[in-house]
Short mmCIF file of C-alpha atoms in Angstrom, two decimals:
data_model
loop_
_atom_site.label_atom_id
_atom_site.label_comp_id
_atom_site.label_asym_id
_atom_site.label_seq_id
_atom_site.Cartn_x
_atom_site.Cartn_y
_atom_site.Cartn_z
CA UNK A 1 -71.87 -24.30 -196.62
CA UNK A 2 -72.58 -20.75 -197.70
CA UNK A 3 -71.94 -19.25 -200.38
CA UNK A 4 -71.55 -15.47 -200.72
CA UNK A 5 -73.52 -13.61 -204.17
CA UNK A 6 -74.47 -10.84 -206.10
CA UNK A 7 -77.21 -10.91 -208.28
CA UNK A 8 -76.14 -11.12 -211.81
CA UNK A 9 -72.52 -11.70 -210.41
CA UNK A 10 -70.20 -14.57 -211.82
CA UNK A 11 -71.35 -15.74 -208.53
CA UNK A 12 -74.09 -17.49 -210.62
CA UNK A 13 -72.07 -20.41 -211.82
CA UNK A 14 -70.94 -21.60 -208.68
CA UNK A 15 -75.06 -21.54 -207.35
CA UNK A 16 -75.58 -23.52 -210.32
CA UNK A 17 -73.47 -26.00 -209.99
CA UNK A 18 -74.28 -26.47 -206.37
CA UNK A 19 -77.77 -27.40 -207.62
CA UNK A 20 -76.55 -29.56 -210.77
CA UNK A 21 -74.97 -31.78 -207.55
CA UNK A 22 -77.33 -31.78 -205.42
CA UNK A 23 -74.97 -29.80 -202.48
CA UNK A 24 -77.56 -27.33 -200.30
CA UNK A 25 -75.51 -24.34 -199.54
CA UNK A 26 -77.19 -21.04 -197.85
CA UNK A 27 -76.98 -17.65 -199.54
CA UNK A 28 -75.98 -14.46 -198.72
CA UNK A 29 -76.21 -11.86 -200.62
CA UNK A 30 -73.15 -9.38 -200.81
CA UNK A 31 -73.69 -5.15 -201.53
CA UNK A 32 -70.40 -5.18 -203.47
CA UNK A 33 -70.27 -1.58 -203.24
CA UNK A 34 -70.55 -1.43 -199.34
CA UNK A 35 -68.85 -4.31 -198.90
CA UNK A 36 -71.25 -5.70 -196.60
CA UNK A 37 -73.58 -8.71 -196.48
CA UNK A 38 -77.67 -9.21 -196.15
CA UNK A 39 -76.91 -9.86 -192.36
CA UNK A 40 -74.87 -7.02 -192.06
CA UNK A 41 -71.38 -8.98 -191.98
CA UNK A 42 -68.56 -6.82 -193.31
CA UNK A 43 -67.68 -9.08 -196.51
CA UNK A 44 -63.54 -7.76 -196.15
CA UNK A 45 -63.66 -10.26 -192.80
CA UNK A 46 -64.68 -13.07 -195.49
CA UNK A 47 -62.22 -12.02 -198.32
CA UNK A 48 -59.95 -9.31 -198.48
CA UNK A 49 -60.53 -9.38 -202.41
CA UNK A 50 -63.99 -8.20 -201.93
CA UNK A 51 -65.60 -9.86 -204.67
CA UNK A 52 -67.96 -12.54 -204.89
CA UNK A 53 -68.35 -15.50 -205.34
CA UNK A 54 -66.79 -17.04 -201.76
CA UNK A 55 -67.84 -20.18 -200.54
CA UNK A 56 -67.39 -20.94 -196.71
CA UNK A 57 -67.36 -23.99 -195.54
CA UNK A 58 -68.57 -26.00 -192.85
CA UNK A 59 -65.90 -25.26 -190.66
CA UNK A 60 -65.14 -21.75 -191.42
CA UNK A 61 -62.71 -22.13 -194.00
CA UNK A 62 -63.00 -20.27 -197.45
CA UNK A 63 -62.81 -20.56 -201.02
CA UNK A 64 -62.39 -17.43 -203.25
CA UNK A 65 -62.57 -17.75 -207.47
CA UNK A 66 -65.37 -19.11 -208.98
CA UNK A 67 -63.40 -21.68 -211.19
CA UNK A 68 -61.80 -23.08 -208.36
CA UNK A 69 -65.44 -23.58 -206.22
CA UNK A 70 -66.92 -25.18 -209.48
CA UNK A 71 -64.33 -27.87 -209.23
CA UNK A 72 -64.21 -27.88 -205.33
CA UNK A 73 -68.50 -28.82 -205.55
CA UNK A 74 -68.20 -31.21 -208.57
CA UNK A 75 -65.15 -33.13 -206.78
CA UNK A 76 -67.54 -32.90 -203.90
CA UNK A 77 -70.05 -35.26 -205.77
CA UNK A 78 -67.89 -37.16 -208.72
CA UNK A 79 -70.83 -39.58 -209.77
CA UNK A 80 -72.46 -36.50 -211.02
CA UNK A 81 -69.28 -36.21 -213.67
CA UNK A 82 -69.72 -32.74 -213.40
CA UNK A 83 -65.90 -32.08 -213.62
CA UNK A 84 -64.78 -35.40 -215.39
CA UNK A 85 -62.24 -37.59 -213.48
CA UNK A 86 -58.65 -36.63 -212.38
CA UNK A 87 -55.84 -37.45 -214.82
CA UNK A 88 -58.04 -37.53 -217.56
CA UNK A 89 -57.96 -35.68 -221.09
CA UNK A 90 -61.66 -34.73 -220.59
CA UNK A 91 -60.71 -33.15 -217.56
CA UNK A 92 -58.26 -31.05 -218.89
CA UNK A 93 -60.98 -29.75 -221.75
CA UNK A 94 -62.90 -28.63 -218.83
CA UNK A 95 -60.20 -26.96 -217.16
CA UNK A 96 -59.02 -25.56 -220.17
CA UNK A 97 -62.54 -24.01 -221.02
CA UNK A 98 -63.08 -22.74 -217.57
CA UNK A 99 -59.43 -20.45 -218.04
CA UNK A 100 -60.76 -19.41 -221.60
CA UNK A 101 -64.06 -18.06 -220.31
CA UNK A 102 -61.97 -17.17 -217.05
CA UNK A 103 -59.09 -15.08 -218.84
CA UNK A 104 -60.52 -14.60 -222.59
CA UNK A 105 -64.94 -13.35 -221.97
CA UNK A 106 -64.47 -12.85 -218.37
CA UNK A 107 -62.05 -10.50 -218.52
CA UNK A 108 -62.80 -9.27 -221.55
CA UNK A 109 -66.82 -7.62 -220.32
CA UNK A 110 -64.19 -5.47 -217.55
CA UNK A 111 -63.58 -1.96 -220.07
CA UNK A 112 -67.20 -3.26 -221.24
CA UNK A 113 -68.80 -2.22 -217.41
CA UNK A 114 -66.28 0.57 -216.49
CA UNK A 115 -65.72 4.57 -217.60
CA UNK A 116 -63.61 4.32 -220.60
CA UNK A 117 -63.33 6.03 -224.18
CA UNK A 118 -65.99 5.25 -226.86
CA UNK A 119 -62.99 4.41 -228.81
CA UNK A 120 -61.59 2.10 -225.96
CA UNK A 121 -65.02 0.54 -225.69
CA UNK A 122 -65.75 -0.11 -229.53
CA UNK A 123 -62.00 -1.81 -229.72
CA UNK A 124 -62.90 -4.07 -225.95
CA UNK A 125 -66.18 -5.30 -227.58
CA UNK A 126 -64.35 -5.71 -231.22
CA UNK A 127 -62.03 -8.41 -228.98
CA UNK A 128 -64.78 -10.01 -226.77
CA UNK A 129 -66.71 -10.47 -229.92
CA UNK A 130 -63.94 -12.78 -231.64
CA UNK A 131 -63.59 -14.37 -228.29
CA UNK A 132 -67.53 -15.37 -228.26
CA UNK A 133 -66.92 -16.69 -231.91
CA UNK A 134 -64.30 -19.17 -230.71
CA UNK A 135 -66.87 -20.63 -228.02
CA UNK A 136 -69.73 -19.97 -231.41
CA UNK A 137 -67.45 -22.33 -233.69
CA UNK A 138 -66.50 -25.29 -230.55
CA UNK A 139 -70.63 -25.10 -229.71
CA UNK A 140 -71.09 -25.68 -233.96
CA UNK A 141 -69.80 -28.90 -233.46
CA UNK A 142 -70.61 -29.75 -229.68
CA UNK A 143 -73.65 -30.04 -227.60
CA UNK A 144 -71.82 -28.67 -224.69
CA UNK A 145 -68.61 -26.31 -224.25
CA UNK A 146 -66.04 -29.33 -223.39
CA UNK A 147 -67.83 -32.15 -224.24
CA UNK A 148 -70.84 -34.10 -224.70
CA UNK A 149 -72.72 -33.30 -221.03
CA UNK A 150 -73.10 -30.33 -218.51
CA UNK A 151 -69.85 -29.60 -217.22
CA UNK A 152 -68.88 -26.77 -214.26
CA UNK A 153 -67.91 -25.17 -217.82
CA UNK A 154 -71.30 -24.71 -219.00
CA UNK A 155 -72.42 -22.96 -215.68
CA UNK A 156 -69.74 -20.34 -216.17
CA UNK A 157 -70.08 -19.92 -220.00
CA UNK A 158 -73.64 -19.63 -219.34
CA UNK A 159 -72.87 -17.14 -216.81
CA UNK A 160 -70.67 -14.70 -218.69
CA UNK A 161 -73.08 -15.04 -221.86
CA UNK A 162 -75.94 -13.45 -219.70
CA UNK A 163 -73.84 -10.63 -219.55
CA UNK A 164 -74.31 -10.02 -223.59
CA UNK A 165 -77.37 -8.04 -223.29
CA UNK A 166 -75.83 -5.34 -220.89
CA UNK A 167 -73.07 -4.71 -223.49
CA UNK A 168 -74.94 -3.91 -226.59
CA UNK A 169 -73.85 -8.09 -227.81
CA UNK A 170 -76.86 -9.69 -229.88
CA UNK A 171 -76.32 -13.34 -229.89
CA UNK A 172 -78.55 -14.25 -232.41
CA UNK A 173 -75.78 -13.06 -234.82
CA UNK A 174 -74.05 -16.08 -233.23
CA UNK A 175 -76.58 -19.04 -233.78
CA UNK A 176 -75.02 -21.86 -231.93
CA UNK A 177 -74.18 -19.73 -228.82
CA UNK A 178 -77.68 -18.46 -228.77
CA UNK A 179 -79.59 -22.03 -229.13
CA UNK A 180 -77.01 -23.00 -226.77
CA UNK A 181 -77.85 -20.28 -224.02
CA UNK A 182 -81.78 -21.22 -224.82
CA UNK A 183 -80.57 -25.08 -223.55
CA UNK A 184 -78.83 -24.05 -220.49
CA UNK A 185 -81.44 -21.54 -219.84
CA UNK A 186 -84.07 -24.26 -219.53
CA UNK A 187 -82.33 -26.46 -217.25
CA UNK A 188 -83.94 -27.27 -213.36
CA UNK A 189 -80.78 -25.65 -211.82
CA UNK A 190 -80.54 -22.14 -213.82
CA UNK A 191 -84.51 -21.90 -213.28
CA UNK A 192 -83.53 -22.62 -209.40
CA UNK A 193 -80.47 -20.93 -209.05
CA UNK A 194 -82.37 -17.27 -210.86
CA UNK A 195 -85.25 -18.37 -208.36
CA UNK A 196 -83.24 -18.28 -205.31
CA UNK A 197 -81.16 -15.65 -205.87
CA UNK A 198 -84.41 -13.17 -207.12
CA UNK A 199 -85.91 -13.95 -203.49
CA UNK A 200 -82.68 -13.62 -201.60
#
């Protein structure tokens, strides 16, 4: 498998993940504003959307939307409970979290990295901020964004919160975030997955 990047992309969580379960997929890294691969591929003949992360398979096939190749890798390798099981109510916390960070801090960084009014900017990181706290106040009470263990959920929160520092966001006003991102930062696969994708 390959799977298509750009450093400090939301194409991180998916890399991470792939790690977390063991999967070996190749990189290539993606010039988002060219539209064109390391190799020289045009990346429009991989996905018309143009934006990372894509995962191609085996045989050719591909998968666009990081949330959905988080859960395609983790069903790939279920003893690794990266995903929880099918059908269960643990599995809907983790799909529920992955559409929070997806739709709710995600989103949200958008006006954050593009031309806009100082006034349009202020109100954008105003919203994010209250977003973060609602991840601040689950993390007061949880080791882990949905649960009790790594999840695909924690790749992709951990991904967006790396973001922070770009947007003028200080964490340490938001203690159990911050000790949170200082966990996940220290894990095998993050250390990897940075690794990998500084040397692509």
């Amino acid at each position: 498998m390959k799977l298509y990047f750009a450093p400090g992309a939301c194409s991180l969580s998916p890399h991470i993940v792939a790690l977390e379960v063991g999967i070996p997929v190749k990189l290539e890294k993606v010039d988002l504003a060219k539209k064109k691969t390391a190799s020289g591929k045009d990346y429009l003949t991989v996905t018309k959307k143009g934006y990372v992360p894509a995962l191609e398979l085996d045989d050719g096939r591909v998968i666009t939307e990081g949330t959905a190749i988080v859960q395609y890798l983790a069903d790939l390798k279920p003893e690794k409970n990266l995903a929880e099981k099918p059908g269960t109510y643990e599995r809907a916390k983790v799909q529920e979290w992955l559409n929070y960070i997806a739709t709710e801090l995600h989103k949200g960084f958008g006006p954050l990295f593009h031309p806009g009014s100082e006034e349009e900017k202020k109100a954008a990181k105003a919203k994010l901020i209250e977003r973060l706290v609602y991840a601040e106040k689950q993390l007061e009470n949880s080791q882990f964004i949905a649960g009790d263990h790594f999840t695909v959920a924690d790749a992709y929160l951990f991904t967006i919160l790396t973001w922070c520092k770009f947007v003028g966001i200080d964490l340490l006003d938001m203690p159990a975030l911050s000790s949170y991102m200082e966990k996940i930062n220290n894990r095998d696969s993050v250390k990897k997955a940075f690794a990998d994708e500084k040397a692509a």
